[in-house]
Amino acid sequence: MLRPTGWTRFREWLLVWICGSMLGALAADAVIGSYDAGLQPIKPILFTVGAVFTCIMVSLVNKPRLCLATLGIALLPAARLFDAAVLRRFDSSFQDQITMDLARMMLVLVAIIAVLSTEKWEKTALWAAICAMLMTTGSEIYEMLGFAKFSSIPGRYAGFNGHPNFPPVLLCEMLGIIFALSKNFRFNCLMIAVALPGVALTYGRSGMVVLALLCGAYVLLNARRNFGFLMILSAVTLPLLSIGTAVLQSGTHQGVMKDKNTADRLEAIYNLDFEKLKSPERVKDFNDAWEAVLEKPLLGHGTGISGTYYAPHNEYASLWLEVGIPGLTLFIGTWLWLITRSFLTGGRAGYLIFALIAYTPFGQGRIEMPHFSLAMVSAACVLWPRRYQLTLRSLKNAPQAAPSITPPHPQPLSRQG
């Protein structure tokens, strides 16, 4: 077996550690969040363009081989960009900014596909997921300690993402990637420990429920082979969970005043009160969006109206509102495609697919987020491992194959008397 050359090791190092770190920073919105908070001077658009260019160039020197399934992941984002930039069926004073955001996201998606088309894609995607989790939870703790202000909602911490609804989604998706690519149970439990405070500090109801289901299923299905380790882990984590609960409860008080929003959220989660888990504001937002869906159910109102005029907090209603039945069919078809493939491959990437689908009933705008693209492309690469390489050859200079001569079949000898 030939040992890798110095150039081979260098280009693989660039791919895994540099490109992986860039994708992790993009997924965590680290540059945008830190720039908006005044922590660093690099403009997000400059970092995005530089990261996309670097990822594509490094991928090219690492001899990429395309996973065709990733092109299917890009269909819906491409259709939305075409609708916003060319058709412009929805027009507002924000439409140019919406188009620019969709174009930026499309560039990031192309960079992710390029990086995950290389031979070392598993290691790169794993490192990107780890980086995104560390940056997200770390920035929330940083905000909780009072060193910065990121969140747009008082009493709830958001870190670099800016809104407390996004970190739980990101953390669950990145955990799904780690569960799909890493077979080290103890390391995966460590990453669960990283995700727990990141989700808890947002006081997100749906986020805590999805995280509990995702991690609970993973631990239970691997408990038999790791029983001793889990016993030790339980003895260590139970006191830490008690301390964390006390910290969350103290966070609902601002001096002598009590933050009713966060207190009610925490009480609903602890008591599994499904009535309190519901949000009256979200119900009203969904009803308003549904009325708009019924006005143009076939083709929708155009990309950009969801999030500008309506906030349904439901990805199915959001896409139906924008791109109608064709877009909704493509969205649902993508999930059925992934689920069927996972089932046929023995549950491969099952945790990741669950983390992606679990947020569809109460999510919105994920399709425009880098972490969603990273998770979707990773799922496609895990489920369809076969790769294809495009090669260009000149027929004029191509060597001609020598004609093959098939020897005649021997005839059976006849015995002569």
Short mmCIF file of C-alpha atoms in Angstrom, two decimals:
data_model
loop_
_atom_site.label_atom_id
_atom_site.label_comp_id
_atom_site.label_asym_id
_atom_site.label_seq_id
_atom_site.Cartn_x
_atom_site.Cartn_y
_atom_site.Cartn_z
CA MET A 1 0.00 0.00 0.00
CA LEU A 2 1.41 3.39 -1.03
CA ARG A 3 1.93 5.93 1.75
CA PRO A 4 0.28 9.34 1.15
CA THR A 5 2.62 12.05 -0.07
CA GLY A 6 3.14 15.37 1.68
CA TRP A 7 0.85 17.12 -0.81
CA THR A 8 -1.88 14.54 -0.25
CA ARG A 9 -1.73 14.97 3.52
CA PHE A 10 -1.75 18.76 3.18
CA ARG A 11 -4.77 18.95 0.89
CA GLU A 12 -6.67 16.49 3.11
CA TRP A 13 -5.73 18.59 6.15
CA LEU A 14 -7.09 21.68 4.42
CA LEU A 15 -10.30 19.85 3.57
CA VAL A 16 -11.03 18.39 6.99
CA TRP A 17 -9.87 21.11 9.36
CA ILE A 18 -10.13 24.35 7.36
CA CYS A 19 -13.20 23.62 5.22
CA GLY A 20 -14.85 21.70 8.06
CA SER A 21 -14.32 24.65 10.41
CA MET A 22 -15.71 27.07 7.83
CA LEU A 23 -18.82 24.95 7.29
CA GLY A 24 -19.25 24.70 11.06
CA ALA A 25 -19.00 28.49 11.41
CA LEU A 26 -21.53 28.96 8.61
CA ALA A 27 -23.91 26.44 10.18
CA ALA A 28 -23.68 28.15 13.59
CA ASP A 29 -24.06 31.66 12.12
CA ALA A 30 -20.93 32.47 14.13
CA VAL A 31 -19.68 35.28 11.89
CA ILE A 32 -23.11 36.91 11.48
CA GLY A 33 -23.90 36.70 15.19
CA SER A 34 -20.54 37.97 16.36
CA TYR A 35 -20.59 40.80 13.79
CA ASP A 36 -24.06 41.95 14.81
CA ALA A 37 -22.98 41.89 18.46
CA GLY A 38 -19.91 43.99 17.65
CA LEU A 39 -17.43 41.29 18.65
CA GLN A 40 -15.47 41.19 15.39
CA PRO A 41 -15.15 43.37 12.24
CA ILE A 42 -15.41 40.77 9.45
CA LYS A 43 -18.51 41.35 7.35
CA PRO A 44 -20.62 38.19 6.99
CA ILE A 45 -20.92 38.45 3.20
CA LEU A 46 -17.12 38.60 2.84
CA PHE A 47 -16.70 35.54 5.03
CA THR A 48 -19.41 33.65 3.14
CA VAL A 49 -17.89 34.37 -0.27
CA GLY A 50 -14.41 33.54 0.99
CA ALA A 51 -15.56 30.32 2.64
CA VAL A 52 -17.48 29.19 -0.44
CA PHE A 53 -14.51 29.91 -2.71
CA THR A 54 -12.07 28.15 -0.38
CA CYS A 55 -14.29 25.08 0.03
CA ILE A 56 -14.81 24.69 -3.71
CA MET A 57 -11.12 25.15 -4.56
CA VAL A 58 -9.95 22.74 -1.86
CA SER A 59 -12.58 20.22 -2.95
CA LEU A 60 -11.38 20.37 -6.54
CA VAL A 61 -7.81 19.48 -5.59
CA ASN A 62 -9.16 16.57 -3.51
CA LYS A 63 -10.62 14.90 -6.63
CA PRO A 64 -14.35 15.10 -5.86
CA ARG A 65 -16.74 12.36 -6.88
CA LEU A 66 -20.37 13.46 -6.89
CA CYS A 67 -23.15 11.81 -4.95
CA LEU A 68 -26.06 12.24 -7.37
CA ALA A 69 -28.62 12.24 -4.56
CA THR A 70 -27.30 15.62 -3.40
CA LEU A 71 -28.62 17.16 -6.62
CA GLY A 72 -32.10 16.12 -5.51
CA ILE A 73 -31.56 18.00 -2.25
CA ALA A 74 -30.77 21.15 -4.26
CA LEU A 75 -33.97 21.08 -6.34
CA LEU A 76 -36.27 22.94 -3.94
CA PRO A 77 -33.75 25.68 -3.00
CA ALA A 78 -33.02 26.22 -6.70
CA ALA A 79 -36.75 26.45 -7.51
CA ARG A 80 -37.30 29.01 -4.75
CA LEU A 81 -34.37 31.11 -5.95
CA PHE A 82 -35.71 31.04 -9.52
CA ASP A 83 -39.15 32.04 -8.26
CA ALA A 84 -37.78 34.96 -6.24
CA ALA A 85 -35.19 36.24 -8.72
CA VAL A 86 -36.84 35.62 -12.11
CA LEU A 87 -40.59 35.15 -11.70
CA ARG A 88 -40.90 37.60 -8.76
CA ARG A 89 -44.48 36.57 -8.10
CA PHE A 90 -44.23 38.16 -4.67
CA ASP A 91 -42.89 41.68 -4.64
CA SER A 92 -42.14 43.89 -1.67
CA SER A 93 -39.54 46.37 -0.53
CA PHE A 94 -37.62 43.43 0.99
CA GLN A 95 -37.61 41.28 -2.16
CA ASP A 96 -34.10 42.21 -3.28
CA GLN A 97 -32.75 41.28 0.14
CA ILE A 98 -34.72 38.01 0.08
CA THR A 99 -33.26 37.18 -3.33
CA MET A 100 -29.74 37.94 -2.13
CA ASP A 101 -30.23 35.71 0.93
CA LEU A 102 -31.49 32.86 -1.25
CA ALA A 103 -28.55 33.29 -3.65
CA ARG A 104 -26.13 33.28 -0.72
CA MET A 105 -27.72 30.12 0.61
CA MET A 106 -27.46 28.48 -2.81
CA LEU A 107 -23.74 29.24 -2.90
CA VAL A 108 -23.31 27.71 0.55
CA LEU A 109 -25.24 24.63 -0.57
CA VAL A 110 -22.95 24.23 -3.62
CA ALA A 111 -19.91 24.50 -1.33
CA ILE A 112 -21.33 21.85 1.02
CA ILE A 113 -22.03 19.49 -1.88
CA ALA A 114 -18.49 20.04 -3.20
CA VAL A 115 -16.85 19.33 0.17
CA LEU A 116 -18.99 16.27 0.85
CA SER A 117 -18.15 14.91 -2.61
CA THR A 118 -14.55 14.25 -1.58
CA GLU A 119 -13.04 11.05 -0.23
CA LYS A 120 -12.68 12.45 3.32
CA TRP A 121 -16.22 13.79 3.45
CA GLU A 122 -17.23 11.81 6.55
CA LYS A 123 -14.43 13.22 8.67
CA THR A 124 -15.09 16.73 7.34
CA ALA A 125 -18.84 16.62 7.98
CA LEU A 126 -18.26 15.22 11.46
CA TRP A 127 -15.83 17.99 12.35
CA ALA A 128 -18.19 20.64 10.91
CA ALA A 129 -21.05 19.31 13.08
CA ILE A 130 -18.85 19.31 16.19
CA CYS A 131 -17.71 22.89 15.49
CA ALA A 132 -21.27 24.09 14.96
CA MET A 133 -22.38 22.54 18.27
CA LEU A 134 -19.46 23.95 20.25
CA MET A 135 -19.94 27.42 18.77
CA THR A 136 -23.70 27.42 19.40
CA THR A 137 -23.68 26.18 22.98
CA GLY A 138 -20.55 28.19 23.80
CA SER A 139 -22.09 31.43 22.53
CA GLU A 140 -25.25 30.82 24.57
CA ILE A 141 -23.22 30.30 27.76
CA TYR A 142 -21.20 33.39 26.86
CA GLU A 143 -24.46 35.34 26.58
CA MET A 144 -25.83 33.88 29.82
CA LEU A 145 -22.71 35.07 31.67
CA GLY A 146 -23.45 38.58 30.47
CA PHE A 147 -20.49 39.09 28.13
CA ALA A 148 -22.62 39.71 25.02
CA LYS A 149 -26.18 40.19 23.86
CA PHE A 150 -27.38 38.01 21.00
CA SER A 151 -31.01 37.10 21.68
CA SER A 152 -33.94 39.07 20.33
CA ILE A 153 -36.23 37.80 23.12
CA PRO A 154 -35.57 38.85 26.74
CA GLY A 155 -35.12 36.01 29.21
CA ARG A 156 -34.14 33.45 26.56
CA TYR A 157 -30.63 32.92 25.24
CA ALA A 158 -29.90 32.41 21.56
CA GLY A 159 -26.15 32.69 21.04
CA PHE A 160 -24.89 33.44 17.55
CA ASN A 161 -28.22 32.40 15.98
CA GLY A 162 -29.94 35.53 17.27
CA HIS A 163 -33.33 33.91 17.90
CA PRO A 164 -33.83 31.27 20.61
CA ASN A 165 -35.92 29.06 18.33
CA PHE A 166 -32.95 28.21 16.11
CA PRO A 167 -30.26 26.70 18.42
CA PRO A 168 -32.31 23.60 19.39
CA VAL A 169 -32.95 22.85 15.72
CA LEU A 170 -29.27 23.21 14.85
CA LEU A 171 -28.08 21.15 17.82
CA CYS A 172 -30.46 18.26 17.09
CA GLU A 173 -29.50 18.23 13.40
CA MET A 174 -25.79 18.24 14.21
CA LEU A 175 -26.32 15.44 16.76
CA GLY A 176 -28.05 13.49 14.00
CA ILE A 177 -24.97 13.91 11.79
CA ILE A 178 -22.70 12.75 14.62
CA PHE A 179 -24.86 9.71 15.36
CA ALA A 180 -24.79 8.81 11.66
CA LEU A 181 -21.01 9.15 11.23
CA SER A 182 -19.53 8.29 14.62
CA LYS A 183 -19.71 4.80 16.11
CA ASN A 184 -18.05 5.86 19.37
CA PHE A 185 -20.86 5.73 21.94
CA ARG A 186 -18.91 7.52 24.67
CA PHE A 187 -17.93 10.38 22.38
CA ASN A 188 -21.52 10.69 21.18
CA CYS A 189 -22.70 10.90 24.80
CA LEU A 190 -20.20 13.72 25.29
CA MET A 191 -21.79 15.58 22.37
CA ILE A 192 -25.21 15.02 23.94
CA ALA A 193 -23.82 16.73 27.03
CA VAL A 194 -22.76 19.65 24.83
CA ALA A 195 -26.24 19.90 23.29
CA LEU A 196 -28.19 19.79 26.58
CA PRO A 197 -27.30 23.28 27.89
CA GLY A 198 -27.54 24.69 24.39
CA VAL A 199 -31.15 23.58 24.11
CA ALA A 200 -32.10 24.24 27.74
CA LEU A 201 -30.90 27.86 27.77
CA THR A 202 -33.30 28.73 24.94
CA TYR A 203 -36.31 27.58 27.01
CA GLY A 204 -37.61 26.10 23.76
CA ARG A 205 -40.51 23.72 24.31
CA SER A 206 -40.37 21.85 21.03
CA GLY A 207 -36.57 21.81 21.15
CA MET A 208 -36.44 20.06 24.50
CA VAL A 209 -39.05 17.51 23.45
CA VAL A 210 -37.24 16.63 20.19
CA LEU A 211 -33.86 16.46 21.95
CA ALA A 212 -35.29 14.15 24.63
CA LEU A 213 -36.80 11.83 22.01
CA LEU A 214 -33.66 11.81 19.85
CA CYS A 215 -31.18 11.20 22.66
CA GLY A 216 -33.49 8.87 24.56
CA ALA A 217 -33.88 6.60 21.54
CA TYR A 218 -30.14 6.63 20.85
CA VAL A 219 -29.19 5.77 24.43
CA LEU A 220 -31.84 3.07 24.83
CA LEU A 221 -30.93 1.33 21.58
CA ASN A 222 -27.26 1.26 22.61
CA ALA A 223 -27.74 0.62 26.33
CA ARG A 224 -27.21 -3.12 26.25
CA ARG A 225 -23.70 -2.85 24.80
CA ASN A 226 -22.74 0.04 27.11
CA PHE A 227 -24.55 -0.79 30.34
CA GLY A 228 -21.57 -0.31 32.67
CA PHE A 229 -20.64 3.03 31.16
CA LEU A 230 -24.24 4.24 31.45
CA MET A 231 -24.35 3.35 35.15
CA ILE A 232 -21.25 5.46 35.79
CA LEU A 233 -22.60 8.23 33.57
CA SER A 234 -25.92 8.30 35.45
CA ALA A 235 -24.14 8.71 38.79
CA VAL A 236 -22.23 11.70 37.42
CA THR A 237 -24.96 13.40 35.39
CA LEU A 238 -27.89 13.27 37.82
CA PRO A 239 -26.33 15.83 40.22
CA LEU A 240 -25.36 17.99 37.24
CA LEU A 241 -28.93 17.87 35.92
CA SER A 242 -30.20 19.03 39.31
CA ILE A 243 -27.79 21.95 39.23
CA GLY A 244 -28.81 22.78 35.67
CA THR A 245 -32.49 22.72 36.62
CA ALA A 246 -31.81 25.14 39.44
CA VAL A 247 -29.94 27.46 37.06
CA LEU A 248 -32.85 27.43 34.59
CA GLN A 249 -35.33 28.19 37.34
CA SER A 250 -33.21 31.05 38.62
CA GLY A 251 -33.08 32.37 35.08
CA THR A 252 -36.83 32.96 35.13
CA HIS A 253 -36.34 35.69 37.75
CA GLN A 254 -34.93 39.13 37.04
CA GLY A 255 -34.19 40.43 40.52
CA VAL A 256 -37.47 40.29 42.43
CA MET A 257 -39.47 40.16 39.18
CA LYS A 258 -40.48 36.91 37.52
CA ASP A 259 -40.36 36.38 33.75
CA LYS A 260 -43.74 34.78 33.13
CA ASN A 261 -42.88 33.65 29.61
CA THR A 262 -39.82 31.59 30.57
CA ALA A 263 -41.39 30.41 33.83
CA ASP A 264 -44.48 29.09 32.03
CA ARG A 265 -42.31 27.39 29.42
CA LEU A 266 -40.22 25.68 32.08
CA GLU A 267 -43.27 24.59 34.05
CA ALA A 268 -44.95 23.17 30.95
CA ILE A 269 -41.84 21.14 30.08
CA TYR A 270 -41.29 19.78 33.59
CA ASN A 271 -44.94 18.82 34.08
CA LEU A 272 -45.50 17.67 30.47
CA ASP A 273 -48.51 19.97 30.38
CA PHE A 274 -49.48 19.73 26.71
CA GLU A 275 -51.97 22.57 27.01
CA LYS A 276 -49.25 24.91 28.21
CA LEU A 277 -46.87 23.54 25.62
CA LYS A 278 -49.17 25.00 23.00
CA SER A 279 -48.62 28.62 22.00
CA PRO A 280 -51.78 30.72 21.42
CA GLU A 281 -49.73 33.20 19.41
CA ARG A 282 -48.51 30.48 17.06
CA VAL A 283 -52.02 29.12 16.63
CA LYS A 284 -53.19 32.55 15.51
CA ASP A 285 -50.21 32.97 13.17
CA PHE A 286 -50.90 29.59 11.62
CA ASN A 287 -54.60 30.38 11.10
CA ASP A 288 -53.75 33.67 9.39
CA ALA A 289 -51.28 31.92 7.08
CA TRP A 290 -53.75 29.14 6.33
CA GLU A 291 -56.32 31.68 5.16
CA ALA A 292 -53.71 33.06 2.77
CA VAL A 293 -52.93 29.52 1.53
CA LEU A 294 -56.59 29.00 0.63
CA GLU A 295 -56.55 32.17 -1.46
CA LYS A 296 -53.98 30.69 -3.90
CA PRO A 297 -53.71 26.98 -3.11
CA LEU A 298 -52.38 25.84 -6.48
CA LEU A 299 -49.25 27.93 -7.11
CA GLY A 300 -48.98 30.01 -3.94
CA HIS A 301 -48.21 33.70 -3.53
CA GLY A 302 -44.49 33.57 -4.34
CA THR A 303 -41.24 33.00 -2.49
CA GLY A 304 -40.67 35.51 0.29
CA ILE A 305 -44.19 36.10 1.54
CA SER A 306 -43.69 33.61 4.38
CA GLY A 307 -41.60 35.45 6.90
CA THR A 308 -42.43 38.86 5.48
CA TYR A 309 -46.20 39.01 5.95
CA TYR A 310 -46.95 35.64 7.55
CA ALA A 311 -45.28 33.39 10.12
CA PRO A 312 -47.11 30.04 10.12
CA HIS A 313 -44.43 28.23 12.19
CA ASN A 314 -45.08 25.18 10.06
CA GLU A 315 -42.85 24.26 7.13
CA TYR A 316 -45.59 22.56 5.15
CA ALA A 317 -47.88 25.59 5.38
CA SER A 318 -44.97 27.95 4.75
CA LEU A 319 -43.93 26.27 1.50
CA TRP A 320 -47.53 25.79 0.37
CA LEU A 321 -48.08 29.51 0.97
CA GLU A 322 -45.05 30.41 -1.17
CA VAL A 323 -44.69 27.86 -3.96
CA GLY A 324 -48.05 26.10 -3.91
CA ILE A 325 -48.76 22.43 -4.41
CA PRO A 326 -45.74 21.76 -6.70
CA GLY A 327 -43.31 23.00 -4.05
CA LEU A 328 -45.15 21.22 -1.24
CA THR A 329 -45.12 17.99 -3.25
CA LEU A 330 -41.37 18.30 -3.82
CA PHE A 331 -40.82 18.96 -0.11
CA ILE A 332 -42.88 15.99 1.07
CA GLY A 333 -41.43 13.82 -1.70
CA THR A 334 -37.92 14.53 -0.43
CA TRP A 335 -38.84 13.25 3.03
CA LEU A 336 -40.48 10.12 1.65
CA TRP A 337 -37.42 9.56 -0.54
CA LEU A 338 -35.05 9.76 2.45
CA ILE A 339 -37.27 7.66 4.74
CA THR A 340 -37.68 4.91 2.15
CA ARG A 341 -33.95 4.75 1.48
CA SER A 342 -33.18 4.65 5.20
CA PHE A 343 -35.66 1.81 5.67
CA LEU A 344 -34.16 -0.15 2.76
CA THR A 345 -30.63 0.27 4.16
CA GLY A 346 -31.47 -1.00 7.63
CA GLY A 347 -32.18 2.33 9.33
CA ARG A 348 -29.02 4.10 8.18
CA ALA A 349 -29.05 7.83 9.10
CA GLY A 350 -32.31 7.22 10.97
CA TYR A 351 -31.50 9.58 13.84
CA LEU A 352 -30.51 12.32 11.41
CA ILE A 353 -33.70 11.96 9.38
CA PHE A 354 -35.76 12.05 12.58
CA ALA A 355 -34.00 15.23 13.71
CA LEU A 356 -34.75 16.81 10.33
CA ILE A 357 -38.39 15.79 10.08
CA ALA A 358 -39.31 16.33 13.74
CA TYR A 359 -39.16 20.11 13.37
CA THR A 360 -41.28 20.37 10.22
CA PRO A 361 -44.61 20.80 12.10
CA PHE A 362 -43.36 23.81 14.08
CA GLY A 363 -40.39 25.12 12.09
CA GLN A 364 -40.07 27.86 9.54
CA GLY A 365 -37.30 29.14 7.30
CA ARG A 366 -34.94 26.19 7.85
CA ILE A 367 -34.52 25.70 4.12
CA GLU A 368 -32.66 29.04 4.09
CA MET A 369 -30.26 28.00 6.86
CA PRO A 370 -26.74 26.56 6.31
CA HIS A 371 -27.17 24.00 9.11
CA PHE A 372 -30.22 22.54 7.36
CA SER A 373 -28.31 22.20 4.08
CA LEU A 374 -25.37 20.57 5.87
CA ALA A 375 -27.69 18.06 7.54
CA MET A 376 -29.64 17.27 4.36
CA VAL A 377 -26.54 16.78 2.19
CA SER A 378 -24.95 14.64 4.91
CA ALA A 379 -28.06 12.44 5.01
CA ALA A 380 -27.99 12.00 1.24
CA CYS A 381 -24.28 11.09 1.27
CA VAL A 382 -24.78 8.52 4.04
CA LEU A 383 -27.77 6.90 2.33
CA TRP A 384 -26.29 6.86 -1.19
CA PRO A 385 -22.58 6.01 -0.83
CA ARG A 386 -21.99 5.40 -4.56
CA ARG A 387 -20.10 8.26 -6.21
CA TYR A 388 -19.58 9.36 -9.81
CA GLN A 389 -16.64 11.23 -11.28
CA LEU A 390 -16.89 13.41 -14.36
CA THR A 391 -13.90 13.03 -16.67
CA LEU A 392 -13.21 14.87 -19.91
CA ARG A 393 -11.24 13.01 -22.57
CA SER A 394 -10.40 13.83 -26.15
CA LEU A 395 -11.70 11.19 -28.49
CA LYS A 396 -9.13 12.19 -31.11
CA ASN A 397 -6.17 11.39 -28.89
CA ALA A 398 -7.76 8.55 -26.99
CA PRO A 399 -5.95 5.26 -27.49
CA GLN A 400 -7.76 2.80 -29.67
CA ALA A 401 -8.62 -0.49 -28.10
CA ALA A 402 -7.07 -3.48 -29.81
CA PRO A 403 -9.60 -5.68 -31.56
CA SER A 404 -10.41 -8.76 -29.59
CA ILE A 405 -10.22 -12.09 -31.34
CA THR A 406 -12.39 -14.81 -30.00
CA PRO A 407 -10.93 -18.22 -30.68
CA PRO A 408 -13.25 -20.70 -32.31
CA HIS A 409 -14.89 -23.20 -30.03
CA PRO A 410 -13.18 -26.59 -30.26
CA GLN A 411 -15.18 -29.23 -32.02
CA PRO A 412 -15.69 -32.54 -30.25
CA LEU A 413 -13.61 -35.38 -31.60
CA SER A 414 -15.46 -38.27 -33.13
CA ARG A 415 -14.28 -41.76 -32.43
CA GLN A 416 -13.52 -43.77 -35.49
CA GLY A 417 -14.07 -47.44 -35.39
#
